[in-house]
Amino acid sequence: MGTAIHVEVWHGDAALAQRAIDAVLEQMHHVDTVMSPFRPESELSQVNRNAADAPVAVSTELAALVAHALRLSELTGGAFDITFASVGYLYDYRTHTRPDAATIRRSLPAIDYRHVQVDPQAATIAFTSPGVRIDLGGIAKGYAVEQSAALLRGMGIEHALISAGGDTRVVGDRFGRPWMVGIRHPRDEYGIVTRLPLQDEAVSTSGDYERYFDEDGVRYHHIIDPGTGDSARSVLSVTVIGADATLTDALSTSLFVLGVERGIELIDRLPGYEAVIIDRHGTLHYSAGLVAP
Ligand code: ADP
Ligand code: MG
């Protein structure tokens, strides 16, 4: 998944705790094997190669997650769209590569989640249009972290913290106190903007400082506005808190695209989900449930 995994488990039985940590790492590895766009033999890569020609048989797990991603496209009015990759693959942040305007214009029609057809029963995925690619980078880490939390609870672990990049899920509390998770300052690697108390819930942050390059004063980064094929630039970071890490992950990416006004409006419609958005001037905006009465 191209990211550091952090697992913290508290349990009286050290051997069990170690087995639990091993199980989480195995789960992360499994998700990466199925969903990595960088592994030519991953199910995801096979879909991208073949789904425009004929439906591709996949695991029920991948079919279900893609179906979930498509529902989130509906929920977010298309801000979350795994077909962003139809243009997104043309960027390489490490080598400072980006598509020019004409190339974006040519590939942009391929960005539309409605081009993706999933049959969850048959476990197949098909694309109804050529040039479509999907990428689960905006949801797979949250999913892996959520699956890992379920795995730990199944093993009898009641206090744990799992994080993969910007996605964190805590199990239980930290011995009578909440887990404290900091929101990084978007322009100061070591600065913390605020700390959030968490208990049995998830937090995801999306920022424009993870994968990016600057060119002529413009930042090209890894969160793509499906409407333009260009990086979304109205905010610097979005943090979403809620019960389910799969959802907080996808929503943090979505709100990044939607911006302050439409983002807060969306999160305020979702019971149990809250957000902190840092706009491009560095001002913090909170969803209704985080504003002191
Ligand atoms: P991180 O990967 O740093 O945790 P995010 O959770 O915000 O950050 O996810 C960013 C990733 O989401 C990108 O690297 C890309 O794979 C994917 N992505 C980018 N734009 C979109 C979009 N509009 N809809 C869905 N996924 C996206
Ligand atoms: Mg995300």
mmCIF file of C-alpha atoms and ligand atoms in Angstrom:
data_model
loop_
_atom_site.group_PDB
_atom_site.id
_atom_site.type_symbol
_atom_site.label_atom_id
_atom_site.label_comp_id
_atom_site.label_asym_id
_atom_site.label_seq_id
_atom_site.Cartn_x
_atom_site.Cartn_y
_atom_site.Cartn_z
ATOM 1 C CA MET A 1 0.000 0.000 0.000
ATOM 2 C CA GLY A 2 3.043 2.204 -0.111
ATOM 3 C CA THR A 3 2.673 3.351 3.454
ATOM 4 C CA ALA A 4 3.874 2.689 6.991
ATOM 5 C CA ILE A 5 1.646 0.464 9.128
ATOM 6 C CA HIS A 6 1.444 1.098 12.854
ATOM 7 C CA VAL A 7 -0.190 -1.430 15.184
ATOM 8 C CA GLU A 8 -0.450 -1.085 18.946
ATOM 9 C CA VAL A 9 -2.060 -3.866 20.965
ATOM 10 C CA TRP A 10 -2.596 -3.970 24.728
ATOM 11 C CA HIS A 11 -3.209 -7.398 26.248
ATOM 12 C CA GLY A 12 -2.057 -9.354 29.301
ATOM 13 C CA ASP A 13 -0.948 -12.252 27.105
ATOM 14 C CA ALA A 14 2.092 -11.047 25.159
ATOM 15 C CA ALA A 15 2.082 -14.057 22.833
ATOM 16 C CA LEU A 16 -1.536 -13.422 21.868
ATOM 17 C CA ALA A 17 -0.744 -9.746 21.301
ATOM 18 C CA GLN A 18 2.098 -10.714 18.983
ATOM 19 C CA ARG A 19 -0.143 -13.120 17.040
ATOM 20 C CA ALA A 20 -2.692 -10.311 16.753
ATOM 21 C CA ILE A 21 -0.098 -7.936 15.317
ATOM 22 C CA ASP A 22 1.055 -10.603 12.858
ATOM 23 C CA ALA A 23 -2.555 -11.179 11.789
ATOM 24 C CA VAL A 24 -3.027 -7.465 11.098
ATOM 25 C CA LEU A 25 0.099 -7.293 8.971
ATOM 26 C CA GLU A 26 -1.066 -10.358 7.057
ATOM 27 C CA GLN A 27 -4.447 -8.693 6.473
ATOM 28 C CA MET A 28 -2.733 -5.546 5.153
ATOM 29 C CA HIS A 29 -0.586 -7.648 2.866
ATOM 30 C CA HIS A 30 -3.681 -9.471 1.588
ATOM 31 C CA VAL A 31 -5.481 -6.218 0.695
ATOM 32 C CA ASP A 32 -2.362 -4.960 -1.060
ATOM 33 C CA THR A 33 -2.077 -8.186 -3.057
ATOM 34 C CA VAL A 34 -5.668 -7.916 -4.284
ATOM 35 C CA MET A 35 -5.939 -4.158 -4.780
ATOM 36 C CA SER A 36 -2.526 -2.708 -5.565
ATOM 37 C CA PRO A 37 -2.363 -0.842 -8.877
ATOM 38 C CA PHE A 38 1.419 -1.373 -8.846
ATOM 39 C CA ARG A 39 1.264 -5.175 -8.924
ATOM 40 C CA PRO A 40 0.565 -6.314 -12.487
ATOM 41 C CA GLU A 41 -1.062 -9.517 -11.228
ATOM 42 C CA SER A 42 -3.354 -7.948 -8.629
ATOM 43 C CA GLU A 43 -7.060 -8.424 -9.267
ATOM 44 C CA LEU A 44 -7.340 -4.667 -9.675
ATOM 45 C CA SER A 45 -4.682 -4.588 -12.411
ATOM 46 C CA GLN A 46 -6.424 -7.437 -14.229
ATOM 47 C CA VAL A 47 -9.684 -5.503 -14.112
ATOM 48 C CA ASN A 48 -7.973 -2.406 -15.509
ATOM 49 C CA ARG A 49 -6.447 -4.433 -18.347
ATOM 50 C CA ASN A 50 -9.534 -6.411 -19.363
ATOM 51 C CA ALA A 51 -12.829 -5.018 -18.028
ATOM 52 C CA ALA A 52 -13.489 -2.822 -21.089
ATOM 53 C CA ASP A 53 -13.503 -5.972 -23.267
ATOM 54 C CA ALA A 54 -15.564 -8.351 -21.110
ATOM 55 C CA PRO A 55 -16.650 -8.742 -17.474
ATOM 56 C CA VAL A 56 -13.692 -9.808 -15.337
ATOM 57 C CA ALA A 57 -14.173 -12.408 -12.602
ATOM 58 C CA VAL A 58 -12.911 -11.128 -9.248
ATOM 59 C CA SER A 59 -13.129 -12.116 -5.580
ATOM 60 C CA THR A 60 -16.403 -11.311 -3.807
ATOM 61 C CA GLU A 61 -14.271 -9.084 -1.575
ATOM 62 C CA LEU A 62 -13.127 -6.847 -4.432
ATOM 63 C CA ALA A 63 -16.588 -6.817 -6.028
ATOM 64 C CA ALA A 64 -18.126 -5.732 -2.716
ATOM 65 C CA LEU A 65 -15.607 -2.947 -2.114
ATOM 66 C CA VAL A 66 -15.979 -1.598 -5.658
ATOM 67 C CA ALA A 67 -19.773 -1.705 -5.278
ATOM 68 C CA HIS A 68 -19.379 0.202 -2.002
ATOM 69 C CA ALA A 69 -17.163 2.769 -3.723
ATOM 70 C CA LEU A 70 -19.825 3.282 -6.401
ATOM 71 C CA ARG A 71 -22.477 3.922 -3.728
ATOM 72 C CA LEU A 72 -20.149 6.509 -2.189
ATOM 73 C CA SER A 73 -19.908 8.209 -5.591
ATOM 74 C CA GLU A 74 -23.689 8.582 -5.491
ATOM 75 C CA LEU A 75 -23.585 9.855 -1.897
ATOM 76 C CA THR A 76 -20.904 12.470 -2.658
ATOM 77 C CA GLY A 77 -22.346 13.649 -5.959
ATOM 78 C CA GLY A 78 -19.355 12.191 -7.814
ATOM 79 C CA ALA A 79 -16.617 13.802 -5.677
ATOM 80 C CA PHE A 80 -15.481 10.318 -4.711
ATOM 81 C CA ASP A 81 -14.879 8.444 -7.927
ATOM 82 C CA ILE A 82 -12.508 5.491 -8.314
ATOM 83 C CA THR A 83 -12.386 6.134 -12.090
ATOM 84 C CA PHE A 84 -10.374 9.296 -11.274
ATOM 85 C CA ALA A 85 -7.513 6.943 -12.185
ATOM 86 C CA SER A 86 -8.418 7.205 -15.887
ATOM 87 C CA VAL A 87 -6.547 10.519 -15.696
ATOM 88 C CA GLY A 88 -4.799 9.954 -12.354
ATOM 89 C CA TYR A 89 -2.445 7.333 -13.768
ATOM 90 C CA LEU A 90 -0.875 10.014 -15.959
ATOM 91 C CA TYR A 91 0.566 11.729 -12.866
ATOM 92 C CA ASP A 92 3.805 10.607 -11.268
ATOM 93 C CA TYR A 93 4.501 12.715 -8.212
ATOM 94 C CA ARG A 94 7.958 11.285 -7.668
ATOM 95 C CA THR A 95 9.198 12.210 -11.124
ATOM 96 C CA HIS A 96 7.137 15.445 -11.277
ATOM 97 C CA THR A 97 5.190 14.148 -14.261
ATOM 98 C CA ARG A 98 1.744 15.473 -15.131
ATOM 99 C CA PRO A 99 -0.497 15.361 -18.196
ATOM 100 C CA ASP A 100 -0.887 18.533 -20.262
ATOM 101 C CA ALA A 101 -4.283 20.191 -20.711
ATOM 102 C CA ALA A 102 -4.991 18.531 -24.073
ATOM 103 C CA THR A 103 -4.245 15.067 -22.689
ATOM 104 C CA ILE A 104 -6.505 15.675 -19.698
ATOM 105 C CA ARG A 105 -9.289 16.841 -22.019
ATOM 106 C CA ARG A 106 -8.989 13.655 -24.082
ATOM 107 C CA SER A 107 -9.042 11.309 -21.076
ATOM 108 C CA LEU A 108 -11.568 13.183 -18.921
ATOM 109 C CA PRO A 109 -14.720 11.511 -20.350
ATOM 110 C CA ALA A 110 -13.401 8.198 -18.990
ATOM 111 C CA ILE A 111 -13.778 9.570 -15.443
ATOM 112 C CA ASP A 112 -17.326 8.615 -14.501
ATOM 113 C CA TYR A 113 -18.220 5.952 -11.965
ATOM 114 C CA ARG A 114 -21.259 5.084 -14.092
ATOM 115 C CA HIS A 115 -18.843 3.421 -16.538
ATOM 116 C CA VAL A 116 -18.223 0.697 -13.924
ATOM 117 C CA GLN A 117 -20.622 -2.217 -13.660
ATOM 118 C CA VAL A 118 -20.344 -4.585 -10.742
ATOM 119 C CA ASP A 119 -22.259 -7.797 -10.297
ATOM 120 C CA PRO A 120 -21.736 -8.584 -6.605
ATOM 121 C CA GLN A 121 -23.442 -12.001 -6.878
ATOM 122 C CA ALA A 122 -21.473 -13.219 -9.882
ATOM 123 C CA ALA A 123 -18.429 -11.255 -8.616
ATOM 124 C CA THR A 124 -17.597 -9.624 -11.920
ATOM 125 C CA ILE A 125 -16.564 -6.115 -12.912
ATOM 126 C CA ALA A 126 -17.007 -4.597 -16.363
ATOM 127 C CA PHE A 127 -16.294 -1.175 -17.883
ATOM 128 C CA THR A 128 -18.839 0.179 -20.348
ATOM 129 C CA SER A 129 -16.365 2.547 -21.972
ATOM 130 C CA PRO A 130 -12.767 2.345 -23.230
ATOM 131 C CA GLY A 131 -9.979 4.162 -21.397
ATOM 132 C CA VAL A 132 -11.487 3.610 -17.950
ATOM 133 C CA ARG A 133 -9.200 2.756 -15.036
ATOM 134 C CA ILE A 134 -10.042 2.369 -11.384
ATOM 135 C CA ASP A 135 -7.900 2.847 -8.289
ATOM 136 C CA LEU A 136 -8.947 2.173 -4.705
ATOM 137 C CA GLY A 137 -6.273 4.396 -3.115
ATOM 138 C CA GLY A 138 -8.987 6.558 -1.553
ATOM 139 C CA ILE A 139 -10.687 3.700 0.297
ATOM 140 C CA ALA A 140 -8.501 0.560 0.477
ATOM 141 C CA LYS A 141 -6.394 1.618 3.453
ATOM 142 C CA GLY A 142 -9.452 2.502 5.502
ATOM 143 C CA TYR A 143 -10.974 -0.821 4.496
ATOM 144 C CA ALA A 144 -7.827 -2.731 5.486
ATOM 145 C CA VAL A 145 -7.703 -0.930 8.828
ATOM 146 C CA GLU A 146 -11.404 -1.613 9.482
ATOM 147 C CA GLN A 147 -11.003 -5.297 8.600
ATOM 148 C CA SER A 148 -7.996 -5.448 10.907
ATOM 149 C CA ALA A 149 -9.981 -3.993 13.808
ATOM 150 C CA ALA A 150 -12.651 -6.665 13.329
ATOM 151 C CA LEU A 151 -9.940 -9.318 13.239
ATOM 152 C CA LEU A 152 -8.453 -8.096 16.528
ATOM 153 C CA ARG A 153 -11.825 -8.049 18.265
ATOM 154 C CA GLY A 154 -12.383 -11.595 16.994
ATOM 155 C CA MET A 155 -9.111 -12.598 18.692
ATOM 156 C CA GLY A 156 -10.256 -11.115 22.002
ATOM 157 C CA ILE A 157 -8.247 -7.899 21.802
ATOM 158 C CA GLU A 158 -10.126 -5.042 23.452
ATOM 159 C CA HIS A 159 -7.557 -2.230 23.321
ATOM 160 C CA ALA A 160 -5.705 -1.483 20.111
ATOM 161 C CA LEU A 161 -4.745 1.162 17.598
ATOM 162 C CA ILE A 162 -4.113 0.421 13.933
ATOM 163 C CA SER A 163 -3.025 2.959 11.397
ATOM 164 C CA ALA A 164 -2.040 2.872 7.740
ATOM 165 C CA GLY A 165 -0.882 6.243 6.462
ATOM 166 C CA GLY A 166 -3.657 8.728 7.151
ATOM 167 C CA ASP A 167 -6.200 6.160 8.326
ATOM 168 C CA THR A 168 -6.471 5.120 11.963
ATOM 169 C CA ARG A 169 -8.923 2.841 13.770
ATOM 170 C CA VAL A 170 -8.918 2.351 17.524
ATOM 171 C CA VAL A 171 -10.436 -0.601 19.338
ATOM 172 C CA GLY A 172 -11.800 0.231 22.784
ATOM 173 C CA ASP A 173 -10.028 2.849 24.860
ATOM 174 C CA ARG A 174 -6.543 3.149 26.290
ATOM 175 C CA PHE A 175 -7.294 1.889 29.798
ATOM 176 C CA GLY A 176 -10.086 4.173 30.883
ATOM 177 C CA ARG A 177 -8.868 7.066 28.771
ATOM 178 C CA PRO A 178 -9.536 7.740 25.113
ATOM 179 C CA TRP A 179 -6.827 7.237 22.550
ATOM 180 C CA MET A 180 -5.489 10.630 21.469
ATOM 181 C CA VAL A 181 -4.852 11.083 17.750
ATOM 182 C CA GLY A 182 -3.274 14.283 16.470
ATOM 183 C CA ILE A 183 -4.098 16.093 13.249
ATOM 184 C CA ARG A 184 -0.869 17.064 11.547
ATOM 185 C CA HIS A 185 -0.245 20.656 10.548
ATOM 186 C CA PRO A 186 -0.526 20.689 6.732
ATOM 187 C CA ARG A 187 2.562 22.881 6.290
ATOM 188 C CA ASP A 188 4.689 21.835 9.294
ATOM 189 C CA GLU A 189 5.631 18.184 9.346
ATOM 190 C CA TYR A 190 6.179 18.231 13.111
ATOM 191 C CA GLY A 191 3.315 20.544 14.072
ATOM 192 C CA ILE A 192 0.018 19.279 15.475
ATOM 193 C CA VAL A 193 -3.083 21.365 14.813
ATOM 194 C CA THR A 194 -5.314 19.628 17.333
ATOM 195 C CA ARG A 195 -5.725 16.304 19.127
ATOM 196 C CA LEU A 196 -8.888 14.231 18.974
ATOM 197 C CA PRO A 197 -10.011 11.833 21.713
ATOM 198 C CA LEU A 198 -11.094 8.534 20.166
ATOM 199 C CA GLN A 199 -12.768 5.437 21.467
ATOM 200 C CA ASP A 200 -13.907 2.568 19.252
ATOM 201 C CA GLU A 201 -13.876 4.713 16.161
ATOM 202 C CA ALA A 202 -11.882 5.762 13.157
ATOM 203 C CA VAL A 203 -10.161 8.892 11.949
ATOM 204 C CA SER A 204 -8.837 9.613 8.463
ATOM 205 C CA THR A 205 -6.902 12.586 7.185
ATOM 206 C CA SER A 206 -6.420 13.554 3.552
ATOM 207 C CA GLY A 207 -3.843 16.203 2.790
ATOM 208 C CA ASP A 208 -2.122 17.817 -0.172
ATOM 209 C CA TYR A 209 1.290 17.193 1.443
ATOM 210 C CA GLU A 210 1.500 13.385 1.150
ATOM 211 C CA ARG A 211 2.236 12.905 -2.518
ATOM 212 C CA TYR A 212 2.879 16.064 -4.489
ATOM 213 C CA PHE A 213 5.240 18.302 -6.372
ATOM 214 C CA ASP A 214 5.216 22.056 -6.839
ATOM 215 C CA GLU A 215 5.653 23.696 -10.225
ATOM 216 C CA ASP A 216 5.496 27.464 -10.862
ATOM 217 C CA GLY A 217 3.816 27.978 -7.508
ATOM 218 C CA VAL A 218 1.123 25.362 -8.201
ATOM 219 C CA ARG A 219 0.870 22.180 -6.158
ATOM 220 C CA TYR A 220 0.115 18.974 -8.044
ATOM 221 C CA HIS A 221 -0.966 16.331 -5.561
ATOM 222 C CA HIS A 222 -2.693 12.982 -5.336
ATOM 223 C CA ILE A 223 -6.318 14.000 -4.727
ATOM 224 C CA ILE A 224 -7.985 14.553 -8.076
ATOM 225 C CA ASP A 225 -11.176 16.475 -8.744
ATOM 226 C CA PRO A 226 -13.113 14.104 -11.033
ATOM 227 C CA GLY A 227 -14.679 17.124 -12.737
ATOM 228 C CA THR A 228 -11.372 18.555 -13.947
ATOM 229 C CA GLY A 229 -8.770 15.768 -13.839
ATOM 230 C CA ASP A 230 -6.566 18.222 -11.930
ATOM 231 C CA SER A 231 -5.652 18.257 -8.231
ATOM 232 C CA ALA A 232 -8.327 19.672 -5.912
ATOM 233 C CA ARG A 233 -6.981 22.913 -4.434
ATOM 234 C CA SER A 234 -9.599 24.596 -2.274
ATOM 235 C CA VAL A 235 -8.362 23.115 1.023
ATOM 236 C CA LEU A 236 -5.105 21.831 2.569
ATOM 237 C CA SER A 237 -6.401 18.983 4.702
ATOM 238 C CA VAL A 238 -9.559 17.181 5.764
ATOM 239 C CA THR A 239 -9.987 14.959 8.793
ATOM 240 C CA VAL A 240 -13.093 12.799 9.219
ATOM 241 C CA ILE A 241 -14.076 10.928 12.391
ATOM 242 C CA GLY A 242 -16.694 8.183 12.610
ATOM 243 C CA ALA A 243 -17.387 4.555 13.419
ATOM 244 C CA ASP A 244 -16.192 2.939 10.175
ATOM 245 C CA ALA A 245 -12.671 3.444 8.804
ATOM 246 C CA THR A 246 -13.710 2.475 5.269
ATOM 247 C CA LEU A 247 -16.131 5.373 5.322
ATOM 248 C CA THR A 248 -13.882 7.914 7.083
ATOM 249 C CA ASP A 249 -11.196 7.173 4.485
ATOM 250 C CA ALA A 250 -13.477 7.672 1.490
ATOM 251 C CA LEU A 251 -15.146 10.694 3.077
ATOM 252 C CA SER A 252 -11.893 12.504 3.857
ATOM 253 C CA THR A 253 -10.925 12.200 0.204
ATOM 254 C CA SER A 254 -14.446 13.265 -0.857
ATOM 255 C CA LEU A 255 -14.545 16.328 1.379
ATOM 256 C CA PHE A 256 -11.137 17.347 0.071
ATOM 257 C CA VAL A 257 -12.669 17.523 -3.393
ATOM 258 C CA LEU A 258 -15.914 19.157 -2.222
ATOM 259 C CA GLY A 259 -14.229 21.950 -0.245
ATOM 260 C CA VAL A 260 -15.398 23.659 2.946
ATOM 261 C CA GLU A 261 -18.983 24.569 2.198
ATOM 262 C CA ARG A 262 -20.182 21.497 0.314
ATOM 263 C CA GLY A 263 -17.992 19.248 2.475
ATOM 264 C CA ILE A 264 -19.448 20.404 5.795
ATOM 265 C CA GLU A 265 -22.922 20.283 4.283
ATOM 266 C CA LEU A 266 -22.397 16.617 3.336
ATOM 267 C CA ILE A 267 -20.884 15.516 6.659
ATOM 268 C CA ASP A 268 -23.633 17.246 8.615
ATOM 269 C CA ARG A 269 -26.124 14.989 6.818
ATOM 270 C CA LEU A 270 -24.322 11.840 8.038
ATOM 271 C CA PRO A 271 -25.156 10.957 11.657
ATOM 272 C CA GLY A 272 -22.096 9.975 13.702
ATOM 273 C CA TYR A 273 -19.572 11.478 11.263
ATOM 274 C CA GLU A 274 -17.695 14.705 11.942
ATOM 275 C CA ALA A 275 -14.998 16.648 10.111
ATOM 276 C CA VAL A 276 -12.265 19.217 10.577
ATOM 277 C CA ILE A 277 -11.265 21.018 7.386
ATOM 278 C CA ILE A 278 -8.233 23.291 7.044
ATOM 279 C CA ASP A 279 -8.829 25.697 4.191
ATOM 280 C CA ARG A 280 -6.129 27.140 1.973
ATOM 281 C CA HIS A 281 -5.642 30.112 4.300
ATOM 282 C CA GLY A 282 -4.992 27.773 7.219
ATOM 283 C CA THR A 283 -8.361 28.424 8.877
ATOM 284 C CA LEU A 284 -10.041 25.493 10.634
ATOM 285 C CA HIS A 285 -13.675 24.632 9.929
ATOM 286 C CA TYR A 286 -15.659 22.162 12.043
ATOM 287 C CA SER A 287 -18.793 20.140 11.350
ATOM 288 C CA ALA A 288 -21.848 20.853 13.497
ATOM 289 C CA GLY A 289 -21.198 18.067 16.029
ATOM 290 C CA LEU A 290 -17.720 19.419 16.898
ATOM 291 C CA VAL A 291 -18.814 22.999 17.493
ATOM 292 C CA ALA A 292 -19.302 23.657 21.218
ATOM 293 C CA PRO A 293 -22.952 24.478 21.954
HETATM 294 P P1 ADP B 1 -3.792 8.955 1.566
HETATM 295 O O1 ADP B 1 -3.658 7.952 0.463
HETATM 296 O O2 ADP B 1 -2.640 9.891 1.667
HETATM 297 O O3 ADP B 1 -4.241 8.389 2.871
HETATM 298 P P2 ADP B 1 -6.449 9.789 0.824
HETATM 299 O O4 ADP B 1 -7.178 8.891 1.723
HETATM 300 O O5 ADP B 1 -6.963 11.165 0.717
HETATM 301 O O6 ADP B 1 -4.934 9.935 1.148
HETATM 302 O O7 ADP B 1 -6.508 9.137 -0.587
HETATM 303 C C1 ADP B 1 -5.853 9.721 -1.681
HETATM 304 C C2 ADP B 1 -5.859 8.672 -2.731
HETATM 305 O O8 ADP B 1 -7.197 8.511 -3.189
HETATM 306 C C3 ADP B 1 -5.060 9.046 -3.935
HETATM 307 O O9 ADP B 1 -3.714 8.639 -3.805
HETATM 308 C C4 ADP B 1 -5.775 8.277 -5.018
HETATM 309 O O10 ADP B 1 -5.339 6.931 -5.027
HETATM 310 C C5 ADP B 1 -7.225 8.274 -4.567
HETATM 311 N N1 ADP B 1 -8.034 9.373 -5.135
HETATM 312 C C6 ADP B 1 -7.617 10.591 -5.592
HETATM 313 N N2 ADP B 1 -8.660 11.341 -5.991
HETATM 314 C C7 ADP B 1 -9.772 10.582 -5.792
HETATM 315 C C8 ADP B 1 -11.169 10.811 -6.014
HETATM 316 N N3 ADP B 1 -11.647 11.954 -6.496
HETATM 317 N N4 ADP B 1 -12.028 9.796 -5.691
HETATM 318 C C9 ADP B 1 -11.570 8.623 -5.198
HETATM 319 N N5 ADP B 1 -10.280 8.365 -4.962
HETATM 320 C C10 ADP B 1 -9.380 9.327 -5.253
HETATM 321 MG MG MG B 2 -9.182 9.066 2.251
#
